[in-house]
Amino acid sequence: MKLWTAFLNILAKDMRTYYLKPPNVSWGLIFPLAWTGMFFVRSGSGLESIPTLLPGVVAVSVLFGTTSMLAVTVTFEKKNRSFERLLLAPIPLELLMLAKTSGAILFGVANAFVPVLLAAFLADLSGLAWGTFVPAVALIAVASTFLGLFIAVAVSEVFEAQTFSNFLRFPMIFLCGLFFPIAKLPVFLRPLSYALPLTYGADLLHGSVHGAHSMPFALDFAILGAFCVALFAASLVNIRRKWIA
Amino acid sequence: MTDAVVVQGPSEGNEAIAVRDLSKRFEDVQAVDGVSFTVERGELFGFLGPNGAGKTTTINLLTGLARPDAGSVRVGGIDCTGRPRAAQHLVGVVPDESNLYPELTGYENLCFCAALYGMPRDERRERARELLKTFALAGASDRKFAGYSKGMKRKLTIAAGIIHRPEILFLDEPTTGIDVASARQLRQLVADLHDGGTTIFLTTHYIEEAERLCDRIAFIVSGRIVRIDSVGRLLEPVKKKHVVRVSFSSAPGDLTGGLRESFPELHAQLAGDEVIRVESDGPVRVGPLIRFLEDRGAEVTEARRVRPSLEDVFVEITGLEADAMRREKEKKGGGQ
């Protein structure tokens, strides 16, 4: 009960001070809308292209929404030493970091549903497999958040976290099969695609929105889950090694 | 005021902190080098040393923010060796920088810190209000921490450190950089906490502050403890000494050498750019001293007898000038 009190208050504090602030709310709305508009215009086709564009826009919204926030909620707090408050509290490190990241996960999921809501007005989404789509969005949000956490604890400055994030995010968007099929990538790039967590998230989203997926859903979920565990564990190792050194 | 800072009952045993052969190295700097000491329950223990002596690193090692390279640490009877965060429910920490959340109000900051220790909502609200009143911050409870003055920030940081009624409180330079009135108020609060039974581990570079507040003091220099004793015993050797400080506005050349030759019974040394500190086992006759200095062209502006203090012990033990240490610290943190 005591640990839950701490967990919920860390989450509530982050939601109030970071995620629900007007700049972030507007960022959370405008960014996915901009992506949607951009790809819709770029596709040059009619409203029937929305289901094929939707997985990419959803994944990009989640990826940017989550990874950008960790640089603030973790790197910035570490830099101004307020993170020490949390490290001094009698909370297991695992739970503490879950509390610090759950705000970003919720923010990422909320970002994902902005383009979905928009698409629901413009296209027929009756064929969408919600039972796969919702858990896929949630797991992509968790994996992206933990990727953001891994970056945030690996650096000491906010700008380093942003730079490092971009270094990973942009290649990942183009290599994970969201907008360009992996099968059409040059052969030497394909192994790299399969080393990216978003590849499995993209496969789940494509499969659940318009039925085109290359791997069994169970395998996608399992590999994406493994990425979540590995990224979180690696982040904890880094925190113990660097911040409780 | 004391009722606001009552502590929880102590756990078993009489040692609040027990440290053996503690060492920590950062790259090529040996920050803490084989440090051993114990702090009794309810004791106010001072940890004094110049900048970079290893004070904050020692606090970090004791509170779980750093991992020792060697040695053992017991806090509140819990063996924290290899488990640096094992005793965090027993300790409160006030770091050398006020590190609360700038975007939260004073009240929200205290409620949040209480929640980190699992306090139920009604209890943490009540405790936050109680501490805001105790620290004379009730009027600023709805203001954001970012808008607080340095003194207010310091007070709220201390309030946050004791929100969960810790058995052991670590205070790292609590009065650095704040005005005289706030510093005096904070010292009174520390004394009240001590009276309430809290074990306090205090680092400070204000030697008179340590002398006034502490039961025992450890001097740390270059990561090593050079002396630990009660304030009374530390003062014993200097108590019988007679000290005169002579200030002058200009002086031609080295005066201390001449003083030593002409007054062999006196020990004279420069205590600043324009101050000579004269020490003797017997009473010092000020008249001949001033005449001697003026005959050599010094313009004496003041000569006063001073009570030997812990500062003299510090200077003797560390070989460092306390004034210089204070000035250096104030340059970094703002004057007191």
Coordinates of C-alpha atoms in Angstrom, one line a residue:
Chain A
M1 CA 0.0 0.0 0.0
K2 CA 2.8 2.4 0.9
L3 CA 4.6 1.6 -2.3
W4 CA 1.4 2.2 -4.3
T5 CA 1.0 5.6 -2.6
A6 CA 4.5 6.5 -3.7
F7 CA 3.9 5.1 -7.2
L8 CA 0.6 6.8 -7.8
N9 CA 1.9 10.2 -6.5
I10 CA 5.0 10.1 -8.7
L11 CA 2.8 9.3 -11.7
A12 CA 0.3 12.1 -10.7
K13 CA 3.0 14.6 -10.2
D14 CA 4.6 13.9 -13.6
M15 CA 1.2 14.0 -15.3
R16 CA 0.4 17.4 -13.7
T17 CA 3.8 19.0 -14.1
Y18 CA 4.8 17.6 -17.5
Y19 CA 2.2 15.7 -19.6
L20 CA -0.9 17.8 -18.9
K21 CA 0.8 21.1 -19.4
P22 CA -0.7 23.0 -22.4
P23 CA 2.5 22.8 -24.5
N24 CA 2.6 19.0 -24.2
V25 CA -1.1 18.6 -24.8
S26 CA -0.9 20.7 -27.9
W27 CA 2.2 18.8 -29.0
G28 CA 0.4 15.5 -28.3
L29 CA -2.5 16.7 -30.6
I30 CA -0.7 18.7 -33.3
F31 CA 2.1 16.3 -33.9
P32 CA 0.0 13.2 -34.8
L33 CA -2.4 15.4 -36.8
A34 CA 0.6 16.8 -38.7
W35 CA 1.9 13.4 -39.4
T36 CA -1.6 12.2 -40.6
G37 CA -2.0 15.2 -42.9
M38 CA 1.5 14.9 -44.2
F39 CA 1.2 11.3 -45.2
F40 CA -2.3 11.7 -46.5
V41 CA -1.2 14.5 -48.8
R42 CA 1.9 12.6 -49.8
S43 CA 0.1 9.4 -50.7
G44 CA -1.9 11.4 -53.4
S45 CA -4.7 8.9 -53.2
G46 CA -8.2 9.2 -51.7
L47 CA -9.7 8.4 -48.3
E48 CA -9.3 4.7 -49.1
S49 CA -5.5 5.1 -48.3
I50 CA -6.2 5.9 -44.7
P51 CA -6.1 2.3 -43.3
T52 CA -2.7 1.8 -44.9
L53 CA -1.3 5.0 -43.6
L54 CA -2.8 4.7 -40.1
P55 CA -0.3 2.1 -38.6
G56 CA 2.6 4.4 -39.6
V57 CA 1.1 7.5 -38.2
V58 CA 0.1 5.8 -35.0
A59 CA 3.5 4.3 -34.4
V60 CA 5.3 7.5 -35.2
S61 CA 3.0 9.4 -32.8
V62 CA 3.7 6.9 -30.0
L63 CA 7.5 6.8 -30.7
F64 CA 7.9 10.6 -30.7
G65 CA 5.4 11.2 -27.9
T66 CA 7.2 8.8 -25.5
T67 CA 10.9 9.2 -26.2
S68 CA 10.8 13.0 -26.2
M69 CA 9.3 13.2 -22.7
L70 CA 11.8 11.0 -20.9
A71 CA 14.6 13.5 -21.7
V72 CA 12.6 16.0 -19.5
T73 CA 11.2 13.7 -16.8
V74 CA 14.4 11.9 -16.2
T75 CA 17.5 13.6 -17.7
F76 CA 16.3 17.1 -16.6
E77 CA 15.4 16.0 -13.1
K78 CA 18.7 14.2 -12.8
K79 CA 20.5 17.3 -13.9
N80 CA 18.7 19.7 -11.5
R81 CA 19.1 17.1 -8.7
S82 CA 15.4 16.7 -7.9
F83 CA 15.7 13.1 -9.1
E84 CA 17.8 12.6 -6.0
R85 CA 14.6 13.0 -4.0
L86 CA 13.3 9.9 -5.6
L87 CA 16.5 7.9 -5.3
L88 CA 16.5 8.7 -1.5
A89 CA 13.0 7.4 -1.1
P90 CA 12.5 3.9 0.2
I91 CA 11.1 2.6 -3.1
P92 CA 12.6 -0.3 -5.0
L93 CA 14.4 1.1 -8.0
E94 CA 12.3 -1.0 -10.4
L95 CA 9.0 0.4 -9.1
L96 CA 10.5 3.9 -9.0
M97 CA 11.4 3.8 -12.7
L98 CA 8.1 2.2 -13.6
A99 CA 6.4 5.1 -11.9
K100 CA 8.6 7.6 -13.7
T101 CA 7.9 6.0 -17.1
S102 CA 4.2 5.2 -16.7
G103 CA 3.2 8.8 -17.5
A104 CA 5.1 8.6 -20.8
I105 CA 3.4 5.3 -21.6
L106 CA 0.0 6.8 -21.0
F107 CA 1.0 9.9 -23.0
G108 CA 2.1 7.7 -25.9
V109 CA -1.1 5.7 -25.9
A110 CA -3.2 8.9 -25.8
N111 CA -1.1 10.3 -28.8
A112 CA -1.8 7.1 -30.7
F113 CA -5.5 7.5 -30.5
V114 CA -5.5 11.1 -31.9
P115 CA -5.0 9.8 -35.5
V116 CA -7.3 6.9 -34.8
L117 CA -10.1 9.2 -33.8
L118 CA -9.5 11.4 -36.9
A119 CA -9.4 8.3 -39.1
A120 CA -12.7 7.1 -37.6
F121 CA -14.4 10.1 -39.0
L122 CA -12.9 9.9 -42.5
A123 CA -12.7 6.1 -43.2
D124 CA -14.4 2.9 -42.4
L125 CA -12.5 1.3 -39.5
S126 CA -15.0 -1.5 -38.9
G127 CA -12.4 -4.1 -40.1
L128 CA -9.9 -3.0 -37.5
A129 CA -9.0 -5.8 -35.1
W130 CA -9.2 -3.9 -31.8
G131 CA -8.2 -6.9 -29.7
T132 CA -4.8 -6.8 -31.4
F133 CA -4.6 -3.1 -32.1
V134 CA -5.0 -1.8 -28.5
P135 CA -2.5 -4.2 -26.9
A136 CA -0.1 -3.5 -29.8
V137 CA -0.3 0.3 -29.2
A138 CA 0.2 -0.2 -25.5
L139 CA 3.2 -2.5 -26.0
I140 CA 4.7 -0.1 -28.6
A141 CA 4.3 2.7 -26.1
V142 CA 6.0 0.6 -23.4
A143 CA 8.9 -0.3 -25.7
S144 CA 9.4 3.3 -27.0
T145 CA 9.2 4.6 -23.4
F146 CA 11.9 2.2 -22.2
L147 CA 14.0 3.1 -25.3
G148 CA 13.6 6.7 -24.2
L149 CA 14.6 5.8 -20.7
F150 CA 17.6 3.9 -21.9
I151 CA 18.7 7.0 -23.8
A152 CA 17.9 9.3 -20.9
V153 CA 20.0 7.5 -18.4
A154 CA 22.9 7.0 -20.8
V155 CA 23.4 10.8 -21.2
S156 CA 23.7 13.7 -18.8
E157 CA 22.3 16.6 -20.7
V158 CA 18.8 17.1 -22.1
F159 CA 20.1 18.1 -25.5
E160 CA 22.2 14.9 -25.7
A161 CA 19.1 12.9 -25.0
Q162 CA 17.2 14.6 -27.8
T163 CA 20.1 14.2 -30.2
F164 CA 20.6 10.6 -29.4
S165 CA 16.9 9.9 -29.6
N166 CA 16.7 11.4 -33.1
F167 CA 19.7 9.4 -34.1
L168 CA 17.7 6.2 -33.3
R169 CA 14.1 7.4 -34.1
F170 CA 14.5 8.6 -37.7
P171 CA 16.3 5.5 -39.1
M172 CA 13.9 3.3 -37.2
I173 CA 10.9 4.9 -38.8
F174 CA 12.2 4.1 -42.3
L175 CA 13.6 0.6 -41.5
C176 CA 10.8 -0.9 -39.5
G177 CA 8.4 -1.5 -42.3
L178 CA 5.9 1.2 -41.4
F179 CA 6.0 3.2 -44.6
F180 CA 8.3 1.0 -46.7
P181 CA 8.0 -2.8 -46.8
I182 CA 11.0 -4.6 -45.3
A183 CA 11.0 -7.0 -48.2
K184 CA 11.8 -4.1 -50.5
L185 CA 14.7 -2.8 -48.4
P186 CA 18.3 -3.6 -49.6
V187 CA 19.3 -7.0 -48.4
F188 CA 22.1 -5.6 -46.1
L189 CA 19.6 -3.4 -44.2
R190 CA 17.1 -6.2 -43.5
P191 CA 18.9 -7.7 -40.5
L192 CA 19.0 -4.2 -39.0
S193 CA 15.2 -3.9 -39.4
Y194 CA 14.7 -7.1 -37.4
A195 CA 16.9 -5.7 -34.6
L196 CA 14.5 -2.8 -34.1
P197 CA 11.5 -3.1 -31.7
L198 CA 9.3 -1.0 -33.8
T199 CA 9.5 -3.6 -36.7
Y200 CA 7.4 -6.0 -34.6
G201 CA 5.0 -3.2 -33.5
A202 CA 4.6 -2.1 -37.1
D203 CA 3.8 -5.7 -38.1
L204 CA 1.1 -5.9 -35.4
L205 CA -0.4 -2.5 -36.4
H206 CA -0.5 -3.4 -40.1
G207 CA -2.0 -6.8 -39.3
S208 CA -4.7 -5.4 -37.0
V209 CA -5.7 -2.4 -39.3
H210 CA -5.6 -3.9 -42.8
G211 CA -4.7 -7.5 -42.3
A212 CA -1.2 -7.4 -43.9
H213 CA 1.4 -8.8 -41.6
S214 CA 4.5 -10.9 -42.1
M215 CA 4.9 -12.6 -38.8
P216 CA 2.5 -14.4 -36.4
F217 CA 1.0 -11.9 -33.9
A218 CA 2.2 -14.1 -31.0
L219 CA 5.8 -13.8 -32.2
D220 CA 5.5 -10.1 -32.6
F221 CA 4.1 -9.7 -29.1
A222 CA 6.8 -12.0 -27.7
I223 CA 9.7 -10.2 -29.3
L224 CA 8.3 -6.7 -28.5
G225 CA 7.8 -7.8 -24.9
A226 CA 11.4 -9.1 -24.8
F227 CA 12.6 -5.7 -26.1
C228 CA 10.6 -4.0 -23.3
V229 CA 12.2 -6.3 -20.6
A230 CA 15.7 -5.9 -22.1
L231 CA 15.5 -2.1 -22.4
F232 CA 14.1 -1.7 -18.9
A233 CA 16.7 -4.0 -17.4
A234 CA 19.6 -2.3 -19.3
S235 CA 18.3 1.1 -18.0
L236 CA 18.3 -0.1 -14.4
V237 CA 21.8 -1.5 -14.8
N238 CA 22.9 1.9 -16.1
I239 CA 21.1 3.8 -13.2
R240 CA 22.8 1.6 -10.6
R241 CA 26.2 1.9 -12.4
K242 CA 26.1 5.6 -13.1
W243 CA 23.7 7.2 -10.5
I244 CA 24.3 5.0 -7.5
A245 CA 28.0 4.6 -8.2
Chain B
M1 CA 8.0 24.0 18.1
T2 CA 9.5 20.8 19.4
D3 CA 6.2 18.9 19.1
A4 CA 6.4 19.4 15.3
V5 CA 9.6 17.5 15.0
V6 CA 9.1 14.6 17.3
V7 CA 10.8 11.5 16.0
Q8 CA 9.8 7.8 15.8
G9 CA 11.0 5.5 18.5
P10 CA 14.6 4.3 17.9
S11 CA 15.3 0.8 16.7
E12 CA 17.5 -1.7 18.5
G13 CA 21.1 -0.9 19.6
N14 CA 22.7 2.4 20.4
E15 CA 24.6 3.1 17.2
A16 CA 22.7 5.2 14.7
I17 CA 25.5 5.1 12.2
A18 CA 28.6 2.8 12.2
V19 CA 31.2 3.2 9.5
R20 CA 34.3 1.1 9.2
D21 CA 37.2 1.7 6.8
L22 CA 34.9 3.4 4.2
S23 CA 36.6 4.3 0.9
K24 CA 35.5 5.8 -2.3
R25 CA 37.5 6.8 -5.4
F26 CA 36.4 8.9 -8.4
E27 CA 38.8 8.3 -11.2
D28 CA 42.1 9.8 -9.9
V29 CA 40.7 11.3 -6.7
Q30 CA 40.5 9.4 -3.5
A31 CA 37.4 11.1 -2.2
V32 CA 37.0 9.1 1.0
D33 CA 40.0 7.1 2.3
G34 CA 39.5 4.5 5.1
V35 CA 37.0 6.5 7.2
S36 CA 35.7 5.0 10.4
F37 CA 33.4 6.5 13.0
T38 CA 30.2 5.9 14.9
V39 CA 27.3 8.2 15.7
E40 CA 25.2 7.4 18.8
R41 CA 21.4 7.6 18.7
G42 CA 20.2 11.0 19.5
E43 CA 23.6 12.6 18.9
L44 CA 24.2 15.7 16.9
F45 CA 27.4 14.8 15.0
G46 CA 29.4 17.4 13.1
F47 CA 31.4 16.6 10.0
L48 CA 33.8 19.4 9.3
G49 CA 36.4 19.9 6.6
P50 CA 37.4 22.1 3.8
N51 CA 35.8 22.0 0.3
G52 CA 36.5 18.8 -1.4
A53 CA 37.5 17.0 1.8
G54 CA 34.9 14.2 1.2
K55 CA 32.0 15.4 3.4
T56 CA 29.2 15.2 0.7
T57 CA 30.6 11.9 -0.7
T58 CA 30.5 10.4 2.8
I59 CA 26.8 11.5 3.1
N60 CA 26.1 10.0 -0.3
L61 CA 27.7 6.8 0.8
L62 CA 25.6 6.7 4.0
T63 CA 22.3 7.5 2.3
G64 CA 22.4 5.2 -0.7
L65 CA 23.3 7.7 -3.4
A66 CA 26.8 6.2 -3.8
R67 CA 28.3 2.8 -3.4
P68 CA 31.5 2.4 -1.4
D69 CA 34.6 0.8 -3.0
A70 CA 35.5 -0.7 0.4
G71 CA 34.4 -0.7 4.0
S72 CA 31.2 -1.3 5.8
V73 CA 28.2 0.9 6.6
R74 CA 25.4 0.3 9.2
V75 CA 22.6 2.8 9.4
G76 CA 19.9 2.5 12.1
G77 CA 21.2 -1.0 12.8
I78 CA 20.8 -2.1 9.2
D79 CA 23.8 -3.4 7.3
C80 CA 23.9 -1.3 4.1
T81 CA 27.2 -2.8 2.8
G82 CA 26.4 -3.9 -0.7
R83 CA 22.8 -2.7 -0.3
P84 CA 23.2 1.1 -0.2
R85 CA 19.5 1.8 -0.2
A86 CA 18.5 -0.6 2.5
A87 CA 18.0 1.9 5.3
Q88 CA 16.4 4.7 3.4
H89 CA 13.1 4.5 5.3
L90 CA 15.0 5.5 8.5
V91 CA 16.8 8.5 7.1
G92 CA 16.0 12.0 6.0
V93 CA 18.4 13.9 3.8
V94 CA 18.8 17.6 3.3
P95 CA 21.3 18.0 0.4
D96 CA 23.7 20.9 0.1
E97 CA 21.5 22.3 -2.7
S98 CA 17.8 22.9 -2.3
N99 CA 16.5 20.4 -4.8
L100 CA 12.7 20.4 -4.5
Y101 CA 10.4 20.7 -7.5
P102 CA 10.3 24.3 -8.8
E103 CA 7.0 24.0 -10.4
L104 CA 5.2 22.7 -7.3
T105 CA 4.1 25.0 -4.4
G106 CA 5.6 24.6 -1.0
Y107 CA 2.6 22.7 0.2
E108 CA 2.6 20.4 -2.8
N109 CA 6.3 19.7 -2.5
L110 CA 5.9 18.6 1.1
C111 CA 2.8 16.5 0.3
F112 CA 4.7 14.8 -2.6
C113 CA 7.8 14.1 -0.4
A114 CA 5.5 12.6 2.3
A115 CA 3.8 10.4 -0.3
L116 CA 7.3 9.0 -1.4
Y117 CA 7.4 7.5 2.1
G118 CA 3.9 6.1 1.8
M119 CA 2.2 8.4 4.2
P120 CA -1.7 8.3 3.8
R121 CA -3.2 11.4 2.2
D122 CA -4.8 12.9 5.4
E123 CA -1.7 12.4 7.4
R124 CA 0.6 14.0 4.8
R125 CA -1.6 17.0 4.4
E126 CA -1.7 17.5 8.1
R127 CA 2.0 17.0 8.5
A128 CA 2.7 19.4 5.6
R129 CA 0.6 22.2 7.1
E130 CA 2.3 21.5 10.5
L131 CA 5.8 21.9 9.1
L132 CA 4.9 24.9 7.0
K133 CA 3.8 26.5 10.2
T134 CA 6.8 25.4 12.2
F135 CA 9.2 26.8 9.5
A136 CA 7.2 30.0 9.3
L137 CA 6.3 29.3 5.6
A138 CA 2.5 29.0 6.0
G139 CA 2.0 32.3 4.2
A140 CA 3.9 31.1 1.2
S141 CA 2.5 27.6 1.1
D142 CA 0.6 28.2 -2.1
R143 CA 3.5 29.9 -3.9
K144 CA 5.7 27.9 -6.3
F145 CA 9.1 26.8 -4.9
A146 CA 10.8 28.5 -7.8
G147 CA 9.6 31.9 -6.4
Y148 CA 11.0 31.3 -2.9
S149 CA 14.0 33.2 -1.6
K150 CA 17.2 31.2 -0.8
G151 CA 16.3 31.1 2.9
M152 CA 12.8 29.9 2.3
K153 CA 14.0 27.3 -0.1
R154 CA 16.5 26.0 2.5
K155 CA 13.8 25.9 5.2
L156 CA 11.4 24.0 2.9
T157 CA 14.1 21.6 1.9
I158 CA 14.8 20.9 5.6
A159 CA 11.0 20.4 6.1
A160 CA 10.9 18.0 3.2
G161 CA 13.8 16.1 4.8
I162 CA 11.9 15.5 8.1
I163 CA 8.4 15.2 6.7
H164 CA 8.4 11.4 7.4
R165 CA 9.9 11.8 10.9
P166 CA 13.2 10.1 10.2
E167 CA 15.3 8.6 13.0
I168 CA 18.4 9.9 11.4
L169 CA 18.8 13.2 9.6
F170 CA 21.6 14.1 7.3
L171 CA 22.1 17.9 6.9
D172 CA 24.6 18.9 4.3
E173 CA 25.6 22.6 4.7
P174 CA 22.1 23.7 5.9
T175 CA 22.9 27.4 6.3
T176 CA 25.2 28.1 3.4
G177 CA 24.2 31.0 1.3
I178 CA 21.3 32.3 3.4
D179 CA 20.8 35.5 5.3
V180 CA 21.7 35.8 9.0
A181 CA 18.2 35.8 10.3
S182 CA 17.2 32.6 8.3
A183 CA 20.4 30.9 9.4
R184 CA 19.7 31.6 13.0
Q185 CA 16.2 30.3 12.7
L186 CA 17.5 27.2 11.0
R187 CA 20.0 26.6 13.7
Q188 CA 17.2 26.8 16.3
L189 CA 15.2 24.3 14.3
V190 CA 18.1 21.9 14.1
A191 CA 18.6 22.3 17.9
D192 CA 14.9 21.6 18.4
L193 CA 15.1 18.4 16.2
H194 CA 18.1 17.3 18.3
D195 CA 16.2 18.0 21.5
G196 CA 13.3 15.9 20.1
G197 CA 15.7 12.9 19.8
T198 CA 16.6 12.9 16.1
T199 CA 20.1 11.7 15.4
I200 CA 21.7 14.4 13.2
F201 CA 24.7 14.2 11.0
L202 CA 25.7 17.7 10.1
T203 CA 28.3 19.0 7.7
T204 CA 29.1 22.6 7.7
H205 CA 31.9 25.0 7.0
Y206 CA 30.7 27.4 9.6
I207 CA 32.9 26.3 12.5
E208 CA 31.1 28.4 15.1
E209 CA 27.8 26.8 14.0
A210 CA 29.3 23.3 14.6
E211 CA 30.7 24.5 18.0
R212 CA 27.3 25.8 19.0
L213 CA 25.2 22.8 17.9
C214 CA 27.2 19.6 17.9
D215 CA 27.9 17.0 20.6
R216 CA 30.9 15.6 18.8
I217 CA 32.8 16.6 15.7
A218 CA 34.9 14.8 13.2
F219 CA 37.4 16.7 11.1
I220 CA 38.0 15.3 7.6
V221 CA 40.8 16.4 5.3
S222 CA 41.6 14.9 1.9
G223 CA 39.2 12.0 2.6
R224 CA 40.7 11.1 5.9
I225 CA 39.4 11.7 9.4
V226 CA 42.1 13.5 11.3
R227 CA 40.3 13.9 14.6
I228 CA 37.0 13.0 16.3
D229 CA 36.0 14.2 19.7
S230 CA 33.4 16.0 21.8
V231 CA 33.4 19.7 21.4
G232 CA 34.5 20.1 25.0
R233 CA 37.5 17.9 24.6
L234 CA 38.4 19.4 21.3
L235 CA 38.4 22.8 22.9
E236 CA 40.4 21.7 26.0
P237 CA 44.0 22.4 24.6
V238 CA 43.1 25.8 23.3
K239 CA 41.0 26.9 26.3
K240 CA 44.0 28.2 28.3
K241 CA 45.5 30.0 25.3
H242 CA 45.4 33.8 25.0
V243 CA 44.7 35.1 21.5
V244 CA 44.9 38.6 20.1
R245 CA 43.9 39.6 16.6
V246 CA 45.6 42.7 15.3
S247 CA 44.2 44.3 12.1
F248 CA 46.1 46.9 10.1
S249 CA 45.5 48.8 6.9
S250 CA 49.1 48.8 5.5
A251 CA 52.3 47.2 6.5
P252 CA 55.8 47.3 5.1
G253 CA 57.1 43.7 4.5
D254 CA 57.0 40.7 6.8
L255 CA 55.9 41.7 10.3
T256 CA 55.5 38.2 11.8
G257 CA 59.2 37.4 11.6
G258 CA 60.1 40.5 13.6
L259 CA 57.4 39.7 16.1
R260 CA 58.7 36.3 16.7
E261 CA 62.2 37.6 17.3
S262 CA 61.1 40.4 19.6
F263 CA 58.4 38.5 21.4
P264 CA 59.7 34.9 21.6
E265 CA 56.9 33.9 24.0
L266 CA 54.3 34.8 21.4
H267 CA 53.3 32.7 18.4
A268 CA 52.4 35.1 15.5
Q269 CA 51.0 34.3 12.2
L270 CA 49.1 36.0 9.4
A271 CA 45.4 35.3 9.5
G272 CA 44.4 37.1 6.3
D273 CA 45.9 39.8 4.1
E274 CA 45.9 42.4 6.9
V275 CA 45.4 40.5 10.1
I276 CA 48.0 39.1 12.5
R277 CA 46.9 36.5 15.0
V278 CA 49.0 36.3 18.1
E279 CA 48.8 33.4 20.5
S280 CA 50.4 32.8 23.8
D281 CA 50.1 30.5 26.8
G282 CA 50.0 33.5 29.1
P283 CA 48.2 36.9 28.9
V284 CA 49.3 39.0 25.9
R285 CA 50.1 42.6 26.6
V286 CA 48.5 44.5 23.7
G287 CA 50.3 47.9 24.2
P288 CA 53.9 46.8 23.4
L289 CA 52.5 44.7 20.5
I290 CA 50.9 47.7 18.9
R291 CA 53.9 49.9 19.5
F292 CA 56.2 47.3 17.9
L293 CA 54.0 47.2 14.8
E294 CA 53.5 50.9 14.5
D295 CA 57.3 51.5 14.9
R296 CA 57.7 49.3 11.9
G297 CA 55.3 51.4 9.8
A298 CA 52.1 49.4 10.2
E299 CA 48.8 51.3 10.6
V300 CA 47.0 49.4 13.3
T301 CA 43.3 49.7 13.0
E302 CA 42.1 47.3 15.6
A303 CA 43.5 45.0 18.3
R304 CA 41.2 42.7 20.2
R305 CA 41.4 39.7 22.5
V306 CA 39.5 36.8 21.2
R307 CA 38.2 33.7 22.9
P308 CA 39.9 30.6 21.6
S309 CA 37.4 28.6 19.6
L310 CA 36.9 25.5 17.6
E311 CA 38.2 27.5 14.7
D312 CA 41.6 27.5 16.4
V313 CA 41.4 23.7 16.8
F314 CA 40.4 23.4 13.2
V315 CA 43.3 25.6 12.0
E316 CA 45.7 23.6 14.2
I317 CA 44.4 20.2 13.0
T318 CA 43.9 20.9 9.4
G319 CA 46.6 23.5 8.8
L320 CA 44.0 25.4 6.9
E321 CA 42.8 28.9 7.5
A322 CA 39.1 28.8 8.4
D323 CA 38.3 32.3 7.1
A324 CA 39.7 31.3 3.7
M325 CA 37.6 28.2 3.6
R326 CA 34.5 30.2 4.5
R327 CA 35.2 32.8 1.9
E328 CA 35.7 30.2 -0.8
K329 CA 32.5 28.4 0.1
E330 CA 30.5 31.7 0.2
K331 CA 31.9 32.6 -3.2
K332 CA 30.2 29.4 -4.5
G333 CA 27.0 29.5 -2.5
G334 CA 26.4 33.2 -1.6
G335 CA 27.2 34.9 1.6
Q336 CA 25.6 34.2 5.0

